[in-house]
């Protein structure tokens, strides 16, 4: 986390009903619209991202509603589980956890749903457990091609502010995000971007809700206030983060992540290892998941690397537990940090007895060198 | 907010699934049991207090359930509104906003409910909008006297860690609290303390829930982890706050607030003004609400005091809007801060043309002087 | 110390020879000119104020030089001691420690020095040990009246940025200051403001010096750099402090201190105690020293007040040790902090058995009330 | 700078004459003895390292004294210049700036000084401008072999707490250090370690001094206090730094720097470039200075690397200006940071058109990999 953000968060809490708060709240709400690239609605919850998943669903559905979800990995799976827990009826398209959601399969399912019983299509933009990106704009086109009225809901918890996301231009209805990834904050804030159409849908949706209710939020938000106590200090940090993103420029931020992703994959290939995501063009600029050679424990390797180099790598989740390790390159991350990380992986592989060809870091450097910012 | 807590919050976020997190999580969970004075269950949510209100209700009820609530003020009223929003059927005992919840009225209602249709009695411990304290232990006795099986639910958002609260000894079933009052943190964490009996009730309760689900939390909590991303940096601050409270001693903390409350009321009386709470023994040590003389605007006075002395007083909420101002004396607050505050009020009254007798600050000082810590 | 300044100081140290440093250094040097109210020269040393005393003397003198000093209190005495330590020949006018330096006595001494052997007149602007202010502009007039060419050197360590100081308009030649008083920083920076005439004198002065040498500093300072490693993080804080002072306005800062000083003295008189400074118009807005009633120990009272109210009062130094306690009201200090402080003193007096009339805080409040900012 | 230290520095300043200060001061003074590895005397000045150079000389000399200095590089040269400025008579042994001070040459000069007119031998332990280390223990042996009574004075500003330094065992008389290198603090504190023999010498030395006077310091230091205002907030940070160094273990700290130095030199050689220090065994673990190929500007390369990779490399000073760039690997620095740095250098060389063989970072990695901590 950047010092600049930590310092912002450390300021004294002001009264969230007092006159000075309006500017803080308004700046955060407007700023998040610029990050989501929307002119429609944005809501900020004092919760972690899981809460914003729940908010997205409870505002737009009634008990028993059918929704279509694409299981791109662990987090898509967990969102589905949550949907069932709150009384929805999710229909899951199972993926192989090695790529993004498939527009064709979605289109097929929607075409088959002639009665339009499916209320929403839910996909994960950047699947943090696998390092794959779903083609959101293509999915919207597939839905339109099928002539289906379902809402398009996108979890971009780890995608937002790291890889391109365009709420309005891509025709998203509800987006879900959180503070602790591309926004470089501690966890504790979550977001919904909401289309005007979804706001209308919310008026009919009968799932019980109060904390997560968009329409309750919308009133006080108009003047920069919230219907209940907001997480004021995190809002200070959010405003600082939004400034930092715009100072660099969102497109420059996306380029930086893309370059780092390409370099990380070059390293993996040079080591003779396999990147989990095997769909060309869907590899993530946020993180790179790497398959461990057969017979080697990813977790033993991760533990050794932590011990020797004080570097924490992401673990494989559920289906790919101990089979995969994840190299993060998100947020406030630059070329030299990537080189430090890849060097740590390469030295960790060597010191863990994992078969590999040295030279991955060097291969990554060749990519970075040729693409200096 | 104490610097010590702000510094704790400003530390780098660690991986909430990594090996170092367990100690942070366990310390917070155990520490909060010591603050609630319970050996039963405590849950910590990344949300503000309103979320913990919702959590208390959705875990223990099914759609349409009847609950008995006592409207001691604005916050009790808001909790009732929330209950209706999520599909419950609250029966409200209306108070006059000048005292705590009345055990006798509660007993009468419960005796009348021979079919035991009422599932819970909900009261606010320290009503932040009025400065009145409900006699929780007496309410439990009244419920027992009526032989009624309803759960006792208590909002102690602003009471916990400032005035005496004993979850186990007083027989509370569900307590609700938040981080930003007696715990001296920024907003963003909320709490439920839950009796074993309420945990059992939760197994039957059919209101949809996921984020707020106690049983989902209970599993990972056993080893200090959480089912979804916790607000890690606020947990750092929470652990620091718990240490600070125990270093001073909870009883010393309660004495300090009681002394400050008594001194504040002495000031109000010396000015010739009226304390909103008119039930002897139910006046709050957390804040003192003051009735404005007829024909004078509390908000105009508050604005003037803010302008001249950079001091923000609490406003009157809903029913008592513009009729009341509130003097806070909670959290990391000592005798000299109270004297600064009361001096600011006295100078603000003078500079706002509000009729009063000077000498309130001096009267408060006489109380403090005679009761030095 | 204001949070805003602490946060500024906590930023990462940048390379003091790198391209970004120039702006930091230039802003500090220019900013300090605006605070000293001079268009001439300002130097910033990584040292505490004692270092700047030494710098003032070693840059302008040769071994054995005679200087005239006025002993207004402990700090004036210490400056004299330092002068002797480095080989100067100070002639001391002894004061009674109850007022500022006396222009008439200075004029008499200078007139008597027909050979103009005295090279400098050294006075303390705000004597921190007694709470008295020397009339600097009158002293310059007295020097001019005597037609004496000595340099006028002023220690304004605790005066600068709290009470009026005008380097150019008052004809000061060398001023000495430090970071930890009116500038609201931690200790570690010290300052010399230097007239062009004193810069010329420095070219002939033969006392050995290197760290403190003005002319060594002057070169690199032209572009915002320093000849050796500066205290970079304190310069961050200094730049923030200078901004804060100008946001409030220097004149408003001086008014605030004057009002607080008047109120503090009103409290002392109401208690029936005596202010150490007994020269009308020379009482300090920075601190108020109070004489203890005969037979009572100031230090015992200070210890009791610290124990009961966690408030640290200044002690009496050397001649007035245990006879005096000092109430500070400098830097980031406002009317309510003064009321807290005076209330603490009044309660401390009561709890220490010191004879006094209650009502001092109330008397101070009457002054503040009538003079709201 | 580690966050832990920045947080320590950000605490509120306490009264440096109050009862709580003694523990802070005592801990710093004792802690610094453990870092210098001495049981004799340590003094802490609120100044940068240049001040401690001056302190070392003014406490031990009288005007016109002869001293022997070895010019290992820019900083040794600057210390000599300072000596002349304060009236000493330094005799300089000129080095070639590519190695440490030579014990044999020192021995020869001392043997030639039969009258023992030379009062001190001054050498730089780790020459920051060249990356060479002087063999302090061998120099003491040479002095003893010559039977010469001169004091041994060592500048270990950038060596202390990064590479081995043993004040007592090596027979050093005065050591000079600063806060901003191995101690990981901002600049603003400086240190003298002083042998009992040098303390005796100080009693006769007649150079004027006050701020820097050791004997003035020694009295108050006995109880943890200082004769004038110390840089309190930096002392907080110093105490934290000392704890961090002992938690890791000084020997582990030295090993880490030695390993990083060896890896950095391997990189330089693999690039086909030349390390400035050409004396085997005298290469620094703190920084590595690299000679630029003939016809290429080191400063142009540094500017490009800063622009492209936001990484600031040290510049060549005076004699080697624009001919050399310096890679720092000191303080809170680990293997992965070194890999980031070397990767940045390698990419910078490529993007600046400097002739070199790629693969330096890889060569460094081979060293680090084989020597994991």
PDB file of C-alpha atoms in Angstrom, chain D residues 132-335:
ATOM      1  CA  UNK D 132      35.993   1.065  -0.541  1.00  0.00           C
ATOM      2  CA  UNK D 133      36.593  -0.048   3.050  1.00  0.00           C
ATOM      3  CA  UNK D 134      39.653   0.876   5.095  1.00  0.00           C
ATOM      4  CA  UNK D 135      41.193  -1.865   7.285  1.00  0.00           C
ATOM      5  CA  UNK D 136      40.733  -0.142  10.638  1.00  0.00           C
ATOM      6  CA  UNK D 137      42.182  -2.888  12.771  1.00  0.00           C
ATOM      7  CA  UNK D 138      45.317  -3.039  10.568  1.00  0.00           C
ATOM      8  CA  UNK D 139      45.707   0.713  10.846  1.00  0.00           C
ATOM      9  CA  UNK D 140      45.654   0.508  14.632  1.00  0.00           C
ATOM     10  CA  UNK D 141      48.322  -2.234  14.442  1.00  0.00           C
ATOM     11  CA  UNK D 142      50.421  -0.023  12.165  1.00  0.00           C
ATOM     12  CA  UNK D 143      50.133   2.864  14.615  1.00  0.00           C
ATOM     13  CA  UNK D 144      51.153   0.613  17.473  1.00  0.00           C
ATOM     14  CA  UNK D 145      54.030  -0.799  15.440  1.00  0.00           C
ATOM     15  CA  UNK D 146      55.230   2.759  14.885  1.00  0.00           C
ATOM     16  CA  UNK D 147      54.939   3.381  18.614  1.00  0.00           C
ATOM     17  CA  UNK D 148      53.090   6.581  17.916  1.00  0.00           C
ATOM     18  CA  UNK D 149      50.671   8.115  20.459  1.00  0.00           C
ATOM     19  CA  UNK D 150      48.321   9.799  17.949  1.00  0.00           C
ATOM     20  CA  UNK D 151      44.599   9.211  18.421  1.00  0.00           C
ATOM     21  CA  UNK D 152      42.853   6.988  15.850  1.00  0.00           C
ATOM     22  CA  UNK D 153      39.776   8.723  14.470  1.00  0.00           C
ATOM     23  CA  UNK D 154      37.387   6.920  12.158  1.00  0.00           C
ATOM     24  CA  UNK D 155      34.485   8.210  10.095  1.00  0.00           C
ATOM     25  CA  UNK D 156      32.043   5.305   9.994  1.00  0.00           C
ATOM     26  CA  UNK D 157      29.058   7.399   8.902  1.00  0.00           C
ATOM     27  CA  UNK D 158      28.069   4.917   6.215  1.00  0.00           C
ATOM     28  CA  UNK D 159      29.771   1.846   7.669  1.00  0.00           C
ATOM     29  CA  UNK D 160      28.200   1.570  11.110  1.00  0.00           C
ATOM     30  CA  UNK D 161      25.416  -1.006  11.431  1.00  0.00           C
ATOM     31  CA  UNK D 162      26.065  -2.270   7.885  1.00  0.00           C
ATOM     32  CA  UNK D 163      29.579  -3.648   7.974  1.00  0.00           C
ATOM     33  CA  UNK D 164      31.626  -4.881  10.920  1.00  0.00           C
ATOM     34  CA  UNK D 165      32.870  -2.152  13.260  1.00  0.00           C
ATOM     35  CA  UNK D 166      34.374  -2.840  16.686  1.00  0.00           C
ATOM     36  CA  UNK D 167      35.277   0.319  18.532  1.00  0.00           C
ATOM     37  CA  UNK D 168      36.863  -1.258  21.597  1.00  0.00           C
ATOM     38  CA  UNK D 169      38.466  -4.337  20.059  1.00  0.00           C
ATOM     39  CA  UNK D 170      39.989  -2.385  17.205  1.00  0.00           C
ATOM     40  CA  UNK D 171      41.360   0.326  19.465  1.00  0.00           C
ATOM     41  CA  UNK D 172      39.572   3.267  17.915  1.00  0.00           C
ATOM     42  CA  UNK D 173      39.706   6.555  19.860  1.00  0.00           C
ATOM     43  CA  UNK D 174      36.988   8.566  18.186  1.00  0.00           C
ATOM     44  CA  UNK D 175      34.333   7.298  15.792  1.00  0.00           C
ATOM     45  CA  UNK D 176      31.958   9.506  13.857  1.00  0.00           C
ATOM     46  CA  UNK D 177      28.589   8.358  12.566  1.00  0.00           C
ATOM     47  CA  UNK D 178      25.161   9.539  11.446  1.00  0.00           C
ATOM     48  CA  UNK D 179      21.561   8.421  11.496  1.00  0.00           C
ATOM     49  CA  UNK D 180      20.695   8.186   7.830  1.00  0.00           C
ATOM     50  CA  UNK D 181      22.667   5.176   6.621  1.00  0.00           C
ATOM     51  CA  UNK D 182      22.852   1.817   8.429  1.00  0.00           C
ATOM     52  CA  UNK D 183      20.599   3.123  11.194  1.00  0.00           C
ATOM     53  CA  UNK D 184      17.772   3.563   8.672  1.00  0.00           C
ATOM     54  CA  UNK D 185      16.621   6.933  10.078  1.00  0.00           C
ATOM     55  CA  UNK D 186      16.114  10.306   8.436  1.00  0.00           C
ATOM     56  CA  UNK D 187      19.169  12.567   8.721  1.00  0.00           C
ATOM     57  CA  UNK D 188      19.374  14.733  11.833  1.00  0.00           C
ATOM     58  CA  UNK D 189      21.256  12.720  14.448  1.00  0.00           C
ATOM     59  CA  UNK D 190      24.998  12.242  14.611  1.00  0.00           C
ATOM     60  CA  UNK D 191      27.260  10.301  16.926  1.00  0.00           C
ATOM     61  CA  UNK D 192      30.705  10.247  18.461  1.00  0.00           C
ATOM     62  CA  UNK D 193      32.026   7.157  20.160  1.00  0.00           C
ATOM     63  CA  UNK D 194      34.949   8.248  22.327  1.00  0.00           C
ATOM     64  CA  UNK D 195      37.648   6.302  24.138  1.00  0.00           C
ATOM     65  CA  UNK D 196      38.499   7.175  27.724  1.00  0.00           C
ATOM     66  CA  UNK D 197      41.872   8.305  26.460  1.00  0.00           C
ATOM     67  CA  UNK D 198      40.276  10.738  24.025  1.00  0.00           C
ATOM     68  CA  UNK D 199      38.086  12.048  26.855  1.00  0.00           C
ATOM     69  CA  UNK D 200      41.291  12.872  28.743  1.00  0.00           C
ATOM     70  CA  UNK D 201      42.793  14.538  25.685  1.00  0.00           C
ATOM     71  CA  UNK D 202      39.679  16.695  25.430  1.00  0.00           C
ATOM     72  CA  UNK D 203      40.442  18.259  28.778  1.00  0.00           C
ATOM     73  CA  UNK D 204      43.594  19.869  27.311  1.00  0.00           C
ATOM     74  CA  UNK D 205      42.299  20.665  23.839  1.00  0.00           C
ATOM     75  CA  UNK D 206      41.761  24.390  23.448  1.00  0.00           C
ATOM     76  CA  UNK D 207      39.723  24.792  20.266  1.00  0.00           C
ATOM     77  CA  UNK D 208      36.629  26.777  21.249  1.00  0.00           C
ATOM     78  CA  UNK D 209      33.462  24.671  21.478  1.00  0.00           C
ATOM     79  CA  UNK D 210      30.160  24.555  23.276  1.00  0.00           C
ATOM     80  CA  UNK D 211      27.463  22.755  21.251  1.00  0.00           C
ATOM     81  CA  UNK D 212      29.874  19.909  20.471  1.00  0.00           C
ATOM     82  CA  UNK D 213      31.518  19.669  23.883  1.00  0.00           C
ATOM     83  CA  UNK D 214      31.719  16.064  25.106  1.00  0.00           C
ATOM     84  CA  UNK D 215      32.263  16.892  28.759  1.00  0.00           C
ATOM     85  CA  UNK D 216      29.183  19.150  28.794  1.00  0.00           C
ATOM     86  CA  UNK D 217      27.199  16.216  27.410  1.00  0.00           C
ATOM     87  CA  UNK D 218      28.651  13.604  29.737  1.00  0.00           C
ATOM     88  CA  UNK D 219      27.085  15.004  32.907  1.00  0.00           C
ATOM     89  CA  UNK D 220      23.384  15.054  31.972  1.00  0.00           C
ATOM     90  CA  UNK D 221      23.836  11.900  29.836  1.00  0.00           C
ATOM     91  CA  UNK D 222      24.523   9.944  33.030  1.00  0.00           C
ATOM     92  CA  UNK D 223      20.809  10.092  33.834  1.00  0.00           C
ATOM     93  CA  UNK D 224      19.542   9.986  30.253  1.00  0.00           C
ATOM     94  CA  UNK D 225      19.229  13.746  29.735  1.00  0.00           C
ATOM     95  CA  UNK D 226      20.956  16.249  27.454  1.00  0.00           C
ATOM     96  CA  UNK D 227      22.418  19.706  28.187  1.00  0.00           C
ATOM     97  CA  UNK D 228      20.222  21.284  25.499  1.00  0.00           C
ATOM     98  CA  UNK D 229      17.150  20.294  23.503  1.00  0.00           C
ATOM     99  CA  UNK D 230      17.678  16.906  21.830  1.00  0.00           C
ATOM    100  CA  UNK D 231      15.958  15.779  18.608  1.00  0.00           C
ATOM    101  CA  UNK D 232      13.405  13.804  20.582  1.00  0.00           C
ATOM    102  CA  UNK D 233      11.407  12.322  17.706  1.00  0.00           C
ATOM    103  CA  UNK D 234      14.531  11.036  15.985  1.00  0.00           C
ATOM    104  CA  UNK D 235      15.550   9.414  19.271  1.00  0.00           C
ATOM    105  CA  UNK D 236      12.243   7.498  19.192  1.00  0.00           C
ATOM    106  CA  UNK D 237      13.209   6.256  15.744  1.00  0.00           C
ATOM    107  CA  UNK D 238      16.756   5.480  16.848  1.00  0.00           C
ATOM    108  CA  UNK D 239      15.528   3.274  19.666  1.00  0.00           C
ATOM    109  CA  UNK D 240      13.307   1.406  17.232  1.00  0.00           C
ATOM    110  CA  UNK D 241      16.219   0.997  14.794  1.00  0.00           C
ATOM    111  CA  UNK D 242      18.494  -0.376  17.505  1.00  0.00           C
ATOM    112  CA  UNK D 243      15.809  -2.915  18.412  1.00  0.00           C
ATOM    113  CA  UNK D 244      15.456  -3.943  14.776  1.00  0.00           C
ATOM    114  CA  UNK D 245      19.206  -4.414  14.386  1.00  0.00           C
ATOM    115  CA  UNK D 246      19.410  -6.603  17.486  1.00  0.00           C
ATOM    116  CA  UNK D 247      16.332  -8.603  16.484  1.00  0.00           C
ATOM    117  CA  UNK D 248      18.070  -9.521  13.248  1.00  0.00           C
ATOM    118  CA  UNK D 249      21.483  -9.732  14.957  1.00  0.00           C
ATOM    119  CA  UNK D 250      24.380  -7.470  13.997  1.00  0.00           C
ATOM    120  CA  UNK D 251      26.327 -10.361  12.486  1.00  0.00           C
ATOM    121  CA  UNK D 252      23.362 -11.338  10.317  1.00  0.00           C
ATOM    122  CA  UNK D 253      23.100  -7.697   9.222  1.00  0.00           C
ATOM    123  CA  UNK D 254      26.781  -7.716   8.214  1.00  0.00           C
ATOM    124  CA  UNK D 255      26.391 -11.037   6.348  1.00  0.00           C
ATOM    125  CA  UNK D 256      23.426  -9.673   4.447  1.00  0.00           C
ATOM    126  CA  UNK D 257      25.377  -6.638   3.273  1.00  0.00           C
ATOM    127  CA  UNK D 258      28.413  -8.733   2.378  1.00  0.00           C
ATOM    128  CA  UNK D 259      26.253 -11.079   0.297  1.00  0.00           C
ATOM    129  CA  UNK D 260      24.567  -8.179  -1.475  1.00  0.00           C
ATOM    130  CA  UNK D 261      27.917  -6.549  -2.216  1.00  0.00           C
ATOM    131  CA  UNK D 262      29.311  -9.751  -3.693  1.00  0.00           C
ATOM    132  CA  UNK D 263      26.216 -10.179  -5.857  1.00  0.00           C
ATOM    133  CA  UNK D 264      26.344  -6.576  -7.057  1.00  0.00           C
ATOM    134  CA  UNK D 265      29.984  -6.945  -8.085  1.00  0.00           C
ATOM    135  CA  UNK D 266      29.193 -10.173  -9.923  1.00  0.00           C
ATOM    136  CA  UNK D 267      26.566  -8.253 -11.879  1.00  0.00           C
ATOM    137  CA  UNK D 268      28.989  -5.462 -12.753  1.00  0.00           C
ATOM    138  CA  UNK D 269      31.578  -7.915 -14.001  1.00  0.00           C
ATOM    139  CA  UNK D 270      29.015  -9.857 -16.024  1.00  0.00           C
ATOM    140  CA  UNK D 271      28.008  -6.605 -17.727  1.00  0.00           C
ATOM    141  CA  UNK D 272      31.667  -6.178 -18.657  1.00  0.00           C
ATOM    142  CA  UNK D 273      31.967  -3.026 -16.556  1.00  0.00           C
ATOM    143  CA  UNK D 274      34.518  -2.212 -13.882  1.00  0.00           C
ATOM    144  CA  UNK D 275      34.006  -1.818 -10.118  1.00  0.00           C
ATOM    145  CA  UNK D 276      35.721   1.362  -8.946  1.00  0.00           C
ATOM    146  CA  UNK D 277      37.288  -0.322  -5.896  1.00  0.00           C
ATOM    147  CA  UNK D 278      40.122  -2.462  -7.223  1.00  0.00           C
ATOM    148  CA  UNK D 279      41.606  -3.683  -3.942  1.00  0.00           C
ATOM    149  CA  UNK D 280      40.526  -7.299  -3.259  1.00  0.00           C
ATOM    150  CA  UNK D 281      38.934  -7.541   0.154  1.00  0.00           C
ATOM    151  CA  UNK D 282      38.267  -3.807   0.471  1.00  0.00           C
ATOM    152  CA  UNK D 283      35.077  -3.721  -1.592  1.00  0.00           C
ATOM    153  CA  UNK D 284      32.125  -2.327   0.332  1.00  0.00           C
ATOM    154  CA  UNK D 285      28.981  -4.198   1.330  1.00  0.00           C
ATOM    155  CA  UNK D 286      27.223  -0.841   1.562  1.00  0.00           C
ATOM    156  CA  UNK D 287      27.492   0.398  -1.988  1.00  0.00           C
ATOM    157  CA  UNK D 288      29.176  -0.492  -5.265  1.00  0.00           C
ATOM    158  CA  UNK D 289      30.619   2.262  -7.435  1.00  0.00           C
ATOM    159  CA  UNK D 290      30.832   1.415 -11.135  1.00  0.00           C
ATOM    160  CA  UNK D 291      33.094   3.026 -13.731  1.00  0.00           C
ATOM    161  CA  UNK D 292      31.313   4.113 -16.870  1.00  0.00           C
ATOM    162  CA  UNK D 293      32.791   2.960 -20.203  1.00  0.00           C
ATOM    163  CA  UNK D 294      34.984   5.695 -21.750  1.00  0.00           C
ATOM    164  CA  UNK D 295      32.913   8.200 -23.719  1.00  0.00           C
ATOM    165  CA  UNK D 296      29.646   7.596 -21.832  1.00  0.00           C
ATOM    166  CA  UNK D 297      28.197   9.971 -19.262  1.00  0.00           C
ATOM    167  CA  UNK D 298      27.300   8.378 -15.944  1.00  0.00           C
ATOM    168  CA  UNK D 299      24.925  11.245 -15.221  1.00  0.00           C
ATOM    169  CA  UNK D 300      23.042  10.856 -18.500  1.00  0.00           C
ATOM    170  CA  UNK D 301      22.632   7.168 -17.720  1.00  0.00           C
ATOM    171  CA  UNK D 302      21.446   7.978 -14.167  1.00  0.00           C
ATOM    172  CA  UNK D 303      18.915  10.492 -15.456  1.00  0.00           C
ATOM    173  CA  UNK D 304      17.513   7.990 -17.959  1.00  0.00           C
ATOM    174  CA  UNK D 305      17.239   5.270 -15.327  1.00  0.00           C
ATOM    175  CA  UNK D 306      15.444   7.635 -12.969  1.00  0.00           C
ATOM    176  CA  UNK D 307      13.030   8.643 -15.724  1.00  0.00           C
ATOM    177  CA  UNK D 308      12.248   5.112 -16.917  1.00  0.00           C
ATOM    178  CA  UNK D 309      12.370   3.153 -13.674  1.00  0.00           C
ATOM    179  CA  UNK D 310      11.891   5.746 -10.926  1.00  0.00           C
ATOM    180  CA  UNK D 311      15.180   4.577  -9.420  1.00  0.00           C
ATOM    181  CA  UNK D 312      17.772   7.027  -8.132  1.00  0.00           C
ATOM    182  CA  UNK D 313      21.408   5.893  -8.428  1.00  0.00           C
ATOM    183  CA  UNK D 314      24.229   7.706  -6.613  1.00  0.00           C
ATOM    184  CA  UNK D 315      26.324  10.136  -8.607  1.00  0.00           C
ATOM    185  CA  UNK D 316      30.108  10.351  -8.913  1.00  0.00           C
ATOM    186  CA  UNK D 317      31.475  13.066  -6.642  1.00  0.00           C
ATOM    187  CA  UNK D 318      34.217  15.631  -7.487  1.00  0.00           C
ATOM    188  CA  UNK D 319      37.133  13.730  -9.076  1.00  0.00           C
ATOM    189  CA  UNK D 320      34.900  10.995 -10.462  1.00  0.00           C
ATOM    190  CA  UNK D 321      31.923  13.159 -11.332  1.00  0.00           C
ATOM    191  CA  UNK D 322      30.039  11.809 -14.362  1.00  0.00           C
ATOM    192  CA  UNK D 323      32.589   8.952 -14.565  1.00  0.00           C
ATOM    193  CA  UNK D 324      30.979   6.758 -11.930  1.00  0.00           C
ATOM    194  CA  UNK D 325      27.535   5.730 -10.752  1.00  0.00           C
ATOM    195  CA  UNK D 326      26.884   4.176  -7.378  1.00  0.00           C
ATOM    196  CA  UNK D 327      24.553   1.293  -6.496  1.00  0.00           C
ATOM    197  CA  UNK D 328      23.486   1.531  -2.851  1.00  0.00           C
ATOM    198  CA  UNK D 329      22.665  -1.639  -0.908  1.00  0.00           C
ATOM    199  CA  UNK D 330      22.591  -0.397   2.638  1.00  0.00           C
ATOM    200  CA  UNK D 331      20.248  -0.283   5.580  1.00  0.00           C
ATOM    201  CA  UNK D 332      16.921  -2.067   5.387  1.00  0.00           C
ATOM    202  CA  UNK D 333      17.824  -3.802   2.126  1.00  0.00           C
ATOM    203  CA  UNK D 334      17.360  -7.411   1.103  1.00  0.00           C
ATOM    204  CA  UNK D 335      18.133  -9.830  -1.723  1.00  0.00           C
TER     205      UNK D 335
END
